[in-house]
Coordinates of C-alpha atoms and ligand atoms in Angstrom, one line a residue:
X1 CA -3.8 -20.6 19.5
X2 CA -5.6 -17.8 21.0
X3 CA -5.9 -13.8 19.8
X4 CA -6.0 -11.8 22.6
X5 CA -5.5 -8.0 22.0
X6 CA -4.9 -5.8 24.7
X7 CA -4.8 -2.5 22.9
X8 CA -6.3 -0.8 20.4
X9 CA -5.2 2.9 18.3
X10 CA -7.4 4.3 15.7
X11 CA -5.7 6.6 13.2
X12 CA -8.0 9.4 10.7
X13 CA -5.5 9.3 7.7
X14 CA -5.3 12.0 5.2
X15 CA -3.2 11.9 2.0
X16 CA -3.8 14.3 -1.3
X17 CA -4.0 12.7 -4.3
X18 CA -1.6 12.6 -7.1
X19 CA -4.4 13.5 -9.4
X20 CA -8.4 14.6 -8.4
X21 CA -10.7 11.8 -8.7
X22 CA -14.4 12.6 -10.3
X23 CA -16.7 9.5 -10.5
X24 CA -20.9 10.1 -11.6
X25 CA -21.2 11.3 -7.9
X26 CA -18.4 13.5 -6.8
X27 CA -15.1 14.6 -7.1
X28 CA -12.0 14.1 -4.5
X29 CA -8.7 15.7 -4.1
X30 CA -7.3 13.8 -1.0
X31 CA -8.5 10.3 0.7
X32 CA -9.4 9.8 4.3
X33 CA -9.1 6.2 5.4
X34 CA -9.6 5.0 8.9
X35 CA -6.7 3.2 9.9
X36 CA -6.3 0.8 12.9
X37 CA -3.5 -0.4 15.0
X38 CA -4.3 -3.7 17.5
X39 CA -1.2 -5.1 20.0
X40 CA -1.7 -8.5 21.5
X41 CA -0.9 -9.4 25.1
X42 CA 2.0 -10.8 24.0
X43 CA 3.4 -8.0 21.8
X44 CA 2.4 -8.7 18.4
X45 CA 1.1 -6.1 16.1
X46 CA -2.3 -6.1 13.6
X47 CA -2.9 -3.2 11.6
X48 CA -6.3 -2.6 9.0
X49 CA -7.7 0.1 7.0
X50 CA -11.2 1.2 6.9
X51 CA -11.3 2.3 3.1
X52 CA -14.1 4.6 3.1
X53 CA -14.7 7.3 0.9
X54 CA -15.8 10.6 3.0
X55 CA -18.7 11.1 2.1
X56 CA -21.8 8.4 1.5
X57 CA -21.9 8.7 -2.6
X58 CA -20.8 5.0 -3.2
X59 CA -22.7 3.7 0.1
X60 CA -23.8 5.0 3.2
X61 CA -20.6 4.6 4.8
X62 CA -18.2 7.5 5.2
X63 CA -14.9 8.4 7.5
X64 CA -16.9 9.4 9.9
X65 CA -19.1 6.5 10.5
X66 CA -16.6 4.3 10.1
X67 CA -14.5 6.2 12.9
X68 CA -17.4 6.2 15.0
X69 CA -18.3 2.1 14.2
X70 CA -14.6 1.1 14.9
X71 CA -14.6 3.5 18.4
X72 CA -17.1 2.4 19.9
X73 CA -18.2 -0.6 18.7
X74 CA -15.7 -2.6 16.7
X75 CA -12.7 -2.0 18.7
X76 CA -14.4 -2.6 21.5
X77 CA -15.3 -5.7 20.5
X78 CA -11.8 -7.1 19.3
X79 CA -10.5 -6.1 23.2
X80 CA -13.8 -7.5 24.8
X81 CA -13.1 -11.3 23.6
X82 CA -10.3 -13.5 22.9
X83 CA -10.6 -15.4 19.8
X84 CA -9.2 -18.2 17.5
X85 CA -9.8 -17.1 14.4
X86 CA -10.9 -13.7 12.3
X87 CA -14.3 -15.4 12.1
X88 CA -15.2 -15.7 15.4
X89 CA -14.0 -12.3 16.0
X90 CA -16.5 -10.9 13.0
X91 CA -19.1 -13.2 14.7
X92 CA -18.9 -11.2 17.9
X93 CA -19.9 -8.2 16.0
X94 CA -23.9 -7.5 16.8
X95 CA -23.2 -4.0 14.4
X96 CA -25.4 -4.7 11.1
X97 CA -23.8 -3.4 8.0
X98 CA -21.1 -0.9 7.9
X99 CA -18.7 -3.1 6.0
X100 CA -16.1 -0.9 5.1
X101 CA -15.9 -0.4 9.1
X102 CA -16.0 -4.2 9.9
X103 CA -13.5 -4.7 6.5
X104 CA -10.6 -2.6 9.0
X105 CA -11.6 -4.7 12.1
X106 CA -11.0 -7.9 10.2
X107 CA -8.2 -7.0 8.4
X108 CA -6.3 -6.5 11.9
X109 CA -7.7 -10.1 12.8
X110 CA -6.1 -11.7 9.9
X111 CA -2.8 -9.5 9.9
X112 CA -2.1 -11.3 13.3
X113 CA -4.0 -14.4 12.9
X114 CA -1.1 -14.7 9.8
X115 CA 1.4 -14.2 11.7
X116 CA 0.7 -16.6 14.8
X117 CA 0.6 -19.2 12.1
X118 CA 4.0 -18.4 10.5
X119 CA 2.3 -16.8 7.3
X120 CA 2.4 -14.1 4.9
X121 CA -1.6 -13.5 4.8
X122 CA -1.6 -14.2 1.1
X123 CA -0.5 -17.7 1.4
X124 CA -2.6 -18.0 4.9
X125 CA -5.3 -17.6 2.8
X126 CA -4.7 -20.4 0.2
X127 CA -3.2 -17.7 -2.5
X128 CA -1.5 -19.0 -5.6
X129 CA -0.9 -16.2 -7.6
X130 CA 2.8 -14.8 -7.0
X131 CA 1.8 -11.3 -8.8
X132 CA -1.7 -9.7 -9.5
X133 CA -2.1 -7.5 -12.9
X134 CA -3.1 -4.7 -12.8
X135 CA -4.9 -1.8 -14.4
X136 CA -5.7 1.8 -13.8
X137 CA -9.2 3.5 -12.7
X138 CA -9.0 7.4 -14.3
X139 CA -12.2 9.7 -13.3
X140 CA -13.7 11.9 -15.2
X141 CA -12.2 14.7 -16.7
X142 CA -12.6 18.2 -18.2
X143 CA -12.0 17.5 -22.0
X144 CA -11.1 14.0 -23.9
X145 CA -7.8 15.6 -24.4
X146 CA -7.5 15.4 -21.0
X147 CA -8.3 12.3 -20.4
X148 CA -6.5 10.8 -23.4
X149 CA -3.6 12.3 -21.9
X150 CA -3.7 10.8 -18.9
X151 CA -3.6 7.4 -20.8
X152 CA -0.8 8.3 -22.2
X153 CA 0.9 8.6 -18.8
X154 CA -0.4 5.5 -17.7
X155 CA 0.6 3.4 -20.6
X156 CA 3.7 4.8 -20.9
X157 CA 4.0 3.7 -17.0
X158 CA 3.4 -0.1 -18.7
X159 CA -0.2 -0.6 -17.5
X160 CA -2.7 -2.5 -20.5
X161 CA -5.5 -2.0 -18.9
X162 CA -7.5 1.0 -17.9
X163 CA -11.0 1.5 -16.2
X164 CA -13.0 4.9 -16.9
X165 CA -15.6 6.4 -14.8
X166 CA -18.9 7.4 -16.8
X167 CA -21.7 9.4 -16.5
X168 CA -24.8 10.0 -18.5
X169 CA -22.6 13.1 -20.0
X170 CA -19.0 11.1 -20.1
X171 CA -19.7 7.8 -22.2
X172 CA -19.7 6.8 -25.5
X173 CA -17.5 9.7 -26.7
X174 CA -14.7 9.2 -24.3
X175 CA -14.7 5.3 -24.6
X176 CA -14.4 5.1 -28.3
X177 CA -11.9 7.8 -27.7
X178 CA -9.6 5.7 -25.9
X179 CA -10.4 2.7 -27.8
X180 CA -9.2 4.2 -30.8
X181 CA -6.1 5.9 -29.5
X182 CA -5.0 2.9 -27.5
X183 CA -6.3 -0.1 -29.7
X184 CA -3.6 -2.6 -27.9
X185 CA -5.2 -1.2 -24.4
X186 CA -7.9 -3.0 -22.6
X187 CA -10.8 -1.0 -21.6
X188 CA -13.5 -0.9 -19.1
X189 CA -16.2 1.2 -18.0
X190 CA -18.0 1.9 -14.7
X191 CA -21.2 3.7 -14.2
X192 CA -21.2 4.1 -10.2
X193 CA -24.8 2.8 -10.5
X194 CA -25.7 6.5 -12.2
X195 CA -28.4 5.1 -14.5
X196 CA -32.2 3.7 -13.7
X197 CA -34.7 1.8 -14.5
X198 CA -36.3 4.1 -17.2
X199 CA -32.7 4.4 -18.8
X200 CA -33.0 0.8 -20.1
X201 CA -33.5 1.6 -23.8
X202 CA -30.9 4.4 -24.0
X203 CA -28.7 4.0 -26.7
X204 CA -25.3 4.4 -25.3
X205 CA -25.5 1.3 -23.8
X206 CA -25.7 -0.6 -27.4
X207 CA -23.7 2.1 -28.5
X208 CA -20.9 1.0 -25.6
X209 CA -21.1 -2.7 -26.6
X210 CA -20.2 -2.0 -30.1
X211 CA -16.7 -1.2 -29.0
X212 CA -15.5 -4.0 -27.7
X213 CA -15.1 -3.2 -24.0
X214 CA -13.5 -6.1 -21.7
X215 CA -17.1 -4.8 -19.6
X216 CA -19.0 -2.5 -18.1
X217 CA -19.6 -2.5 -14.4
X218 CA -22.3 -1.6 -12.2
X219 CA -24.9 0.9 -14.7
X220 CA -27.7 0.9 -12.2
X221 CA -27.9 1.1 -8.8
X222 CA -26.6 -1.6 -5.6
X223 CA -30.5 -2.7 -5.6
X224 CA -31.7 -3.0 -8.7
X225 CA -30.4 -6.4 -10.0
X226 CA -33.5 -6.6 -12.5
X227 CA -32.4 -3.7 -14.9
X228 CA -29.2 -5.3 -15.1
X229 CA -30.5 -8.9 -16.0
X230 CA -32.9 -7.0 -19.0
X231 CA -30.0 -5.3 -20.0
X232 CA -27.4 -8.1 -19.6
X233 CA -29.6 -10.0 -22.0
X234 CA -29.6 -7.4 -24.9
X235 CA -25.8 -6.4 -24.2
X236 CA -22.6 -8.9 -25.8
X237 CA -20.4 -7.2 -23.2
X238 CA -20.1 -8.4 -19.9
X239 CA -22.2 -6.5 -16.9
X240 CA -19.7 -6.6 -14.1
X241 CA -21.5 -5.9 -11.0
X242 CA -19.9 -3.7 -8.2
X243 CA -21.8 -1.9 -5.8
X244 CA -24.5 -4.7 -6.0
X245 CA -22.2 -7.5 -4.5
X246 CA -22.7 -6.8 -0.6
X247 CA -22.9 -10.3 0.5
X248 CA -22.4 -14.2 -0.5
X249 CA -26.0 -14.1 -0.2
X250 CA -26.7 -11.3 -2.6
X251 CA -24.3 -12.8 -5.2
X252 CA -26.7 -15.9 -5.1
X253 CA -29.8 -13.5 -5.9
X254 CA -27.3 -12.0 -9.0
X255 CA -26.0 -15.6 -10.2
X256 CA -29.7 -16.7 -10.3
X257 CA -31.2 -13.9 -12.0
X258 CA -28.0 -13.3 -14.7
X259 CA -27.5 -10.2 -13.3
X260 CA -24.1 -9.8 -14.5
X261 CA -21.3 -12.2 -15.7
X262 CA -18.4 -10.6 -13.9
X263 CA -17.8 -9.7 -10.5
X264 CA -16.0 -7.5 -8.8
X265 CA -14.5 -8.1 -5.2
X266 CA -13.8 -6.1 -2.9
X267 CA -13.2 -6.3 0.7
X268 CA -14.4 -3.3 1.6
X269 CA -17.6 -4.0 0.3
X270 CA -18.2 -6.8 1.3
X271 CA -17.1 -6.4 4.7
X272 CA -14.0 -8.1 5.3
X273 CA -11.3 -10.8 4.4
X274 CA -13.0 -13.8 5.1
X275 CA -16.4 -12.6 3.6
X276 CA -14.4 -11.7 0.5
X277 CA -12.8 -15.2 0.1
X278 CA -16.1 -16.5 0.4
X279 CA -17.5 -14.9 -2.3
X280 CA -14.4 -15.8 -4.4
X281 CA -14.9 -19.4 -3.8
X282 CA -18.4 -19.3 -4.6
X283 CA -17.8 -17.3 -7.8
X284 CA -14.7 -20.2 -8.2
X285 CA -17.2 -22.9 -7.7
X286 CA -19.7 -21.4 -10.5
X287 CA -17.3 -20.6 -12.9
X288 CA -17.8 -16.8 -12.8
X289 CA -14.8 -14.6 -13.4
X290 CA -13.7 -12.2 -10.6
X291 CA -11.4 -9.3 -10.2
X292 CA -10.0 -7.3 -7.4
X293 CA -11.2 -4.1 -6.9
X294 CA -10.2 -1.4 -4.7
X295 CA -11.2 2.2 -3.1
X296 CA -8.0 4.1 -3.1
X297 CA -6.4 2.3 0.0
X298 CA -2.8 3.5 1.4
X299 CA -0.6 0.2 1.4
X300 CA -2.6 -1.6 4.9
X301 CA -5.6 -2.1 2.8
X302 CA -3.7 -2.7 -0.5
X303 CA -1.5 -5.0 0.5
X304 CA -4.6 -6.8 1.9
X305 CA -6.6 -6.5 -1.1
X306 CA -3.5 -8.2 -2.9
X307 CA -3.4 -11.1 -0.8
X308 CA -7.2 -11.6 -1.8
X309 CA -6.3 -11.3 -5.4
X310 CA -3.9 -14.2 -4.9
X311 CA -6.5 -16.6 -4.9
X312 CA -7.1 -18.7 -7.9
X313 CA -10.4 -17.2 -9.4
X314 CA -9.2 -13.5 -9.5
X315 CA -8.5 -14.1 -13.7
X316 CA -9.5 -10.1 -14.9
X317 CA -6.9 -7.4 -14.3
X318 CA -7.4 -5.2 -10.7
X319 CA -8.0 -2.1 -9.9
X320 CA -4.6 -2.7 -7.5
X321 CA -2.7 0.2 -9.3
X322 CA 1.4 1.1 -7.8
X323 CA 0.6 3.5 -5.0
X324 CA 2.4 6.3 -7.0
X325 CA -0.7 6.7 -9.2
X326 CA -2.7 7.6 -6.5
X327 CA 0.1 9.2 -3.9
X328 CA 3.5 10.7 -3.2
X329 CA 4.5 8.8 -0.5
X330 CA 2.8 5.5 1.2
X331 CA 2.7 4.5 4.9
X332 CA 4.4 1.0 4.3
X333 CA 7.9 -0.5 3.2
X334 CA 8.6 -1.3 0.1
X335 CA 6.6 0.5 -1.5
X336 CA 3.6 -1.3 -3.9
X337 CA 5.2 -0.6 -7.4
X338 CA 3.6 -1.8 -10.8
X339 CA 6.0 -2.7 -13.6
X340 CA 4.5 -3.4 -16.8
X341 CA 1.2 -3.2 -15.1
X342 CA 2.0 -6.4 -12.4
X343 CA 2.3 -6.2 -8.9
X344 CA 4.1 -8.7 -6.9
X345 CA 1.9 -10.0 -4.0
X346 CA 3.8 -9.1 -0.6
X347 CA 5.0 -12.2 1.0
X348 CA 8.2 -10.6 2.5
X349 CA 7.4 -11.7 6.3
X350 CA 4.1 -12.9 7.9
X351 CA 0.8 -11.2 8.3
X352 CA 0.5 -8.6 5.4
X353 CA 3.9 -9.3 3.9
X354 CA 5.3 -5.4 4.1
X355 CA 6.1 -3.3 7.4
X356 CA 3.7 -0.6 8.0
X357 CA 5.5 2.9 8.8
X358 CA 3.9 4.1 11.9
X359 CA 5.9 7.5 12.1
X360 CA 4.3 8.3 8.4
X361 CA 0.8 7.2 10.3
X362 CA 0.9 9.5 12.5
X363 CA 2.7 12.3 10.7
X364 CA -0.6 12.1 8.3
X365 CA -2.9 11.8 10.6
X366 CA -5.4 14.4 11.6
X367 CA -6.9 12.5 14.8
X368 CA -5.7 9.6 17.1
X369 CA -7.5 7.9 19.8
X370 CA -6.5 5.3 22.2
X371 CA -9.7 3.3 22.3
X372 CA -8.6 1.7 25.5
X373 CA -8.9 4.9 27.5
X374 CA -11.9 6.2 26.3
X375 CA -15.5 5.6 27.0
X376 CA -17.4 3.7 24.9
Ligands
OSB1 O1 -16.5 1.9 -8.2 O2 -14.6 0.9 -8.2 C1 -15.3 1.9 -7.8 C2 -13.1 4.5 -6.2 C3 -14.0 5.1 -5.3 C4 -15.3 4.6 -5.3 C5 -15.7 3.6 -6.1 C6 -14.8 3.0 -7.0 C7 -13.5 3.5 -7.0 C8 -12.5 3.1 -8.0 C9 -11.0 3.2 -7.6 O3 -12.8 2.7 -9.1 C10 -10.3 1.9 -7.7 C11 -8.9 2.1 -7.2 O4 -8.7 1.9 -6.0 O5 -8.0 2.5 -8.0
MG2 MG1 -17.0 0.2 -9.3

């Protein structure tokens, strides 16, 4: 059983956000996510979503350079060769890095390679899970009224868990905030990687783990695993590390040095499906807890990133919200819904379990290229 794509369509997506999204970087209104559309010789279509944020705050990556990877690299690629399996076609990649780009290429790969073999992804995968819980991530916002409103909304919408974006400014004050308003609500923070080195003895952070937070993800930046091992030691909450976790490689260098007890997956970051399963069953193997975490994506990459979270070792809540916290409309049927903060896994028919809604593609879309026609 062969892949052979004869086509390629890349789609710039935009969609405006239900409600604006301020993390320790920057704040967005709307989302831009590459999308990408592959037909096989034989009919069949992939589809895969490049989930990059616009501009290179979280990592380098933005729309555009993902647009330009998958254009002239990446989709070239997938029509240049005819392969077996989502592996080989990630091997034929020479590009280094950009793995939100690569992430979009091999989500396609696996959409079809799913359904040649009669399979929703999920289960082509080796999922077990049937539904994925689910929490919410809420930004930063004007006042704690604000954001304890919010909350409200999202509790009364039956989620248990909620994630909130800090900053050196937004902490402590917000987070006990919350815990005390909502003491039956789980709560997480997540720095963005905002704080450095010579922040190691500041205060919030023992002033975070006296309030009993499930964890708190990614406090210094993607490189510097050291300052989270000194302050994983001091801390009783788990670090969970984010941005950090590029590679199976890199999680090796943050198992050995106790860089964090949690981790966070997400195929985005780490470039794909298959390199996202690996670093489950690697976490699975060593007994470190993993959760599924996400960058906005419209239903492609989200019911994707539900498949991975599936697998056995995803045990903390995900970031895998109903799309209707994030927009009015999605570009797949049925829509992803959460009820009492659970999301079923799409299995409905092979590849990534729910029809994608091409019309609403290109209604949102601000640019389409065939990549066949066009030099690369
Ligand atoms: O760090 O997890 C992150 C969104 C954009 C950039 C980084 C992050 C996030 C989120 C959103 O937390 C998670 C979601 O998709 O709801
Ligand atoms: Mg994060």
């Amino acid at each position: 059983m062969t892949i052979d794509i004869r086509e390629v369509t890349i789609f710039r997506v935009r969609k405006d956000l239900v409600r604006e999204f301020e993390t320790s970087s920057h704040r967005k209104s709307y989302i831009e996510h590459v999308l990408i559309k592959a037909t096989t010789v034989d009919g069949r279509v992939g589809w895969g979503e490049a989930a990059s944020p616009t501009d290179p705050f979280y990592c380098y990556e933005y729309t555009d350079s993902c647009w330009h990877a998958l254009r002239h690299y990446l989709a070239p690629t997938l029509l240049a060769g005819v392969y077996e399996t989502p592996d080989d076609a990630l091997s034929a990649s020479h590009v280094t890095g950009h793995p939100f780009a690569h992430a979009a290429s091999d989500m396609v790969m696996w959409d079809l390679f799913s359904q040649y073999q009669g399979l929703s992804l999920a289960d082509a995968l080796g999922g077990t899970q049937r539904e994925v819980s689910a929490g919410v991530s809420l930004g930063i916002e004007e006042t704690i009224d604000d954001l304890l409103e919010v909350v409200a909304l999202h509790v009364r919408d039956g989620y248990r868990r909620v994630k909130l974006k800090i900053s050196p400014t937004w902490a402590y004050e917000p987070a006990k905030a919350v815990r005390e308003s909502f003491p039956d609500v789980a709560v997480q923070v997540d720095a963005n990687g905002v704080f450095t080195a010579s922040d190691i003895d500041n205060p919030l952070f023992t002033d975070l783990d006296s309030l009993g937070l499930l964890m708190i993800e990614q406090p210094f930046g993607a490189d510097d695993l050291l300052s989270h091992a000194v302050l994983q030691k001091r801390l009783a909450t788990p670090i969970c590390l984010d941005e950090s976790i590029t590679s199976l490689a890199m999680l090796q260098v943050a198992l050995a040095l106790e860089a964090g007890r949690i981790i966070n997956i997400k195929v985005s970051r780490l470039g794909g499906i298959g390199p996202a399963r690996a670093v489950h069953d690697a976490c699975f193997d060593a007994g470190v807890p993993v959760w599924c975490g996400g960058m906005h994506e419209f239903g492609v990459g989200r019911a994707a990133n539900l498949a991975v979270a599936s697998l056995p070792g995803f045990t903390y809540p995900s970031d895998l919200s109903g799309s209707s916290k994030y927009y009015e409309t999605d570009i797949v049927e049925p829509t992803i819904v959460a009820h009492h903060g659970i999301v079923t896994v799409p299995r409905g028919r092979n590849g990534l379990g729910l029809g994608v809604l091409e019309d609403r593609v290109r209604a949102d879309a601000m640019e389409i290229v065939n990549v066949n026609s066009t030099e690369t």
